[in-house]
Amino acid sequence: MHTTEHAQARLPHRSTEHRALVVLFALTVALGTIARLWHGPAHLLDGGDAWAAAGIGTSASVLINNLPAAVVLSADPPAHPAALLLGLDLGPNLPVTGLLSAILSLQAARTVDAPASIATYSGLGFLLVPATLAITVAALLVSQ
């Protein structure tokens, strides 16, 4: 019996939500295993400085979300973990689709007829995230 089938069989309720959680758990374990076996993405950080680590973390968090990106990029201890963490943390604020809270806030605003704009949110993200990232990485480098 496969691991996911075994986990699904042990669930008291076989609802769609429970199955989705089991599948997400299995995908997370698989991603972690792949990251430990294949160090390709983590090696992107080898030759770079703190700026590169922050940029790679930001880009990866936008492309595949910040938690999977953290798993894949930290398979080996990164040379600049704080800068990587800043990029992984700030990156999802670039597009509106990067944060579940942003999507929920837009939906909540629309239900009460408040002005909510995906374009405005994303525009502010593309303006503020690079500026915030530059300031925080510079402060990090000054403090070291």
C-alpha positions as a Markdown table, in Angstrom:
| # | Residue | x | y | z |
|---|---|---|---|---|
| 1 | Met | 0.0 | 0.0 | 0.0 |
| 2 | His | 1.4 | 3.4 | -0.9 |
| 3 | Thr | 2.0 | 6.0 | 1.8 |
| 4 | Thr | -0.8 | 8.3 | 0.6 |
| 5 | Glu | -3.3 | 5.4 | 0.4 |
| 6 | His | -2.3 | 4.3 | 3.9 |
| 7 | Ala | -2.8 | 7.8 | 5.3 |
| 8 | Gln | -6.1 | 8.2 | 3.5 |
| 9 | Ala | -7.3 | 4.9 | 4.9 |
| 10 | Arg | -6.5 | 6.1 | 8.4 |
| 11 | Leu | -8.5 | 9.3 | 8.1 |
| 12 | Pro | -11.8 | 9.1 | 10.0 |
| 13 | His | -13.7 | 11.2 | 7.3 |
| 14 | Arg | -12.9 | 10.7 | 3.7 |
| 15 | Ser | -13.9 | 14.2 | 2.6 |
| 16 | Thr | -12.3 | 16.1 | -0.2 |
| 17 | Glu | -10.6 | 18.4 | 2.2 |
| 18 | His | -8.9 | 15.5 | 4.0 |
| 19 | Arg | -7.8 | 13.9 | 0.8 |
| 20 | Ala | -6.4 | 17.3 | -0.4 |
| 21 | Leu | -4.4 | 17.6 | 2.9 |
| 22 | Val | -3.0 | 14.1 | 2.5 |
| 23 | Val | -2.0 | 14.9 | -1.1 |
| 24 | Leu | -0.4 | 18.2 | 0.0 |
| 25 | Phe | 1.5 | 16.4 | 2.8 |
| 26 | Ala | 2.7 | 13.8 | 0.3 |
| 27 | Leu | 3.8 | 16.5 | -2.1 |
| 28 | Thr | 5.6 | 18.4 | 0.6 |
| 29 | Val | 7.5 | 15.3 | 1.7 |
| 30 | Ala | 8.3 | 14.5 | -1.9 |
| 31 | Leu | 9.6 | 18.0 | -2.5 |
| 32 | Gly | 11.8 | 17.8 | 0.6 |
| 33 | Thr | 13.2 | 14.5 | -0.5 |
| 34 | Ile | 13.9 | 15.7 | -4.0 |
| 35 | Ala | 15.6 | 18.8 | -2.6 |
| 36 | Arg | 17.9 | 16.7 | -0.3 |
| 37 | Leu | 18.8 | 14.4 | -3.2 |
| 38 | Trp | 19.1 | 17.0 | -6.0 |
| 39 | His | 21.0 | 20.0 | -4.9 |
| 40 | Gly | 20.7 | 22.0 | -8.2 |
| 41 | Pro | 18.5 | 24.8 | -7.0 |
| 42 | Ala | 20.5 | 25.1 | -3.7 |
| 43 | His | 23.7 | 25.4 | -5.8 |
| 44 | Leu | 22.3 | 28.6 | -7.3 |
| 45 | Leu | 23.2 | 30.3 | -4.1 |
| 46 | Asp | 26.8 | 29.0 | -3.9 |
| 47 | Gly | 28.7 | 31.7 | -5.7 |
| 48 | Gly | 26.6 | 34.7 | -5.0 |
| 49 | Asp | 26.5 | 37.4 | -2.4 |
| 50 | Ala | 23.7 | 38.5 | -0.1 |
| 51 | Trp | 22.1 | 40.5 | -2.9 |
| 52 | Ala | 22.0 | 37.4 | -5.2 |
| 53 | Ala | 20.6 | 35.3 | -2.4 |
| 54 | Ala | 17.8 | 37.8 | -1.7 |
| 55 | Gly | 17.0 | 38.1 | -5.4 |
| 56 | Ile | 17.0 | 34.3 | -6.0 |
| 57 | Gly | 14.8 | 33.9 | -2.9 |
| 58 | Thr | 12.4 | 36.6 | -4.1 |
| 59 | Ser | 12.2 | 35.1 | -7.6 |
| 60 | Ala | 11.7 | 31.6 | -6.4 |
| 61 | Ser | 9.0 | 32.6 | -3.9 |
| 62 | Val | 7.1 | 34.3 | -6.7 |
| 63 | Leu | 7.4 | 31.3 | -9.1 |
| 64 | Ile | 6.7 | 28.4 | -6.7 |
| 65 | Asn | 5.6 | 30.1 | -3.4 |
| 66 | Asn | 7.9 | 30.8 | -0.5 |
| 67 | Leu | 7.6 | 27.6 | 1.5 |
| 68 | Pro | 8.5 | 25.2 | -1.3 |
| 69 | Ala | 11.2 | 27.6 | -2.4 |
| 70 | Ala | 12.6 | 27.6 | 1.1 |
| 71 | Val | 12.7 | 23.8 | 1.1 |
| 72 | Val | 14.4 | 23.6 | -2.3 |
| 73 | Leu | 16.9 | 26.4 | -1.8 |
| 74 | Ser | 18.0 | 25.4 | 1.7 |
| 75 | Ala | 18.8 | 21.8 | 0.9 |
| 76 | Asp | 22.4 | 22.8 | 1.7 |
| 77 | Pro | 23.0 | 25.5 | 4.3 |
| 78 | Pro | 23.1 | 28.8 | 2.3 |
| 79 | Ala | 26.0 | 31.1 | 2.5 |
| 80 | His | 23.7 | 34.1 | 3.2 |
| 81 | Pro | 20.7 | 32.6 | 5.1 |
| 82 | Ala | 19.3 | 36.0 | 6.4 |
| 83 | Ala | 19.3 | 37.5 | 2.9 |
| 84 | Leu | 17.7 | 34.4 | 1.5 |
| 85 | Leu | 15.0 | 34.6 | 4.2 |
| 86 | Leu | 14.4 | 38.3 | 3.4 |
| 87 | Gly | 13.8 | 37.4 | -0.3 |
| 88 | Leu | 11.6 | 34.4 | 0.5 |
| 89 | Asp | 9.6 | 36.5 | 2.9 |
| 90 | Leu | 9.1 | 39.6 | 0.8 |
| 91 | Gly | 8.8 | 38.0 | -2.6 |
| 92 | Pro | 5.2 | 36.9 | -2.3 |
| 93 | Asn | 4.2 | 40.5 | -1.9 |
| 94 | Leu | 5.1 | 41.3 | -5.5 |
| 95 | Pro | 2.0 | 39.9 | -7.2 |
| 96 | Val | -1.5 | 39.6 | -5.7 |
| 97 | Thr | -1.4 | 35.9 | -6.2 |
| 98 | Gly | 1.6 | 35.5 | -3.9 |
| 99 | Leu | -0.3 | 35.7 | -0.7 |
| 100 | Leu | -3.5 | 34.0 | 0.3 |
| 101 | Ser | -4.2 | 36.9 | 2.7 |
| 102 | Ala | -4.1 | 39.3 | -0.3 |
| 103 | Ile | -6.6 | 37.3 | -2.2 |
| 104 | Leu | -8.9 | 36.9 | 0.8 |
| 105 | Ser | -8.6 | 40.7 | 1.5 |
| 106 | Leu | -9.6 | 41.5 | -2.0 |
| 107 | Gln | -12.6 | 39.1 | -1.8 |
| 108 | Ala | -13.7 | 40.5 | 1.5 |
| 109 | Ala | -13.4 | 44.1 | 0.2 |
| 110 | Arg | -15.5 | 43.2 | -2.8 |
| 111 | Thr | -18.2 | 41.6 | -0.6 |
| 112 | Val | -18.8 | 44.9 | 1.2 |
| 113 | Asp | -18.4 | 47.0 | -2.1 |
| 114 | Ala | -15.1 | 48.5 | -1.0 |
| 115 | Pro | -12.8 | 49.5 | -3.8 |
| 116 | Ala | -10.4 | 46.7 | -4.4 |
| 117 | Ser | -8.1 | 46.4 | -7.3 |
| 118 | Ile | -5.7 | 43.6 | -8.3 |
| 119 | Ala | -3.8 | 46.1 | -10.5 |
| 120 | Thr | -3.3 | 48.5 | -7.6 |
| 121 | Tyr | -2.2 | 45.8 | -5.2 |
| 122 | Ser | 0.3 | 44.3 | -7.7 |
| 123 | Gly | 1.5 | 47.8 | -8.8 |
| 124 | Leu | 2.2 | 48.7 | -5.1 |
| 125 | Gly | 3.9 | 45.3 | -4.7 |
| 126 | Phe | 6.2 | 45.9 | -7.7 |
| 127 | Leu | 7.0 | 49.3 | -6.3 |
| 128 | Leu | 7.4 | 48.6 | -2.6 |
| 129 | Val | 9.0 | 45.1 | -2.6 |
| 130 | Pro | 12.2 | 46.0 | -4.5 |
| 131 | Ala | 12.6 | 49.1 | -2.3 |
| 132 | Thr | 12.0 | 47.2 | 0.9 |
| 133 | Leu | 14.3 | 44.4 | -0.1 |
| 134 | Ala | 17.1 | 46.9 | -1.0 |
| 135 | Ile | 16.8 | 48.7 | 2.3 |
| 136 | Thr | 16.6 | 45.5 | 4.4 |
| 137 | Val | 19.5 | 43.8 | 2.6 |
| 138 | Ala | 21.6 | 47.0 | 2.9 |
| 139 | Ala | 20.8 | 47.1 | 6.6 |
| 140 | Leu | 21.7 | 43.5 | 7.0 |
| 141 | Leu | 25.0 | 44.0 | 5.3 |
| 142 | Val | 25.8 | 47.1 | 7.4 |
| 143 | Ser | 24.9 | 45.3 | 10.6 |
| 144 | Gln | 27.3 | 42.4 | 9.9 |
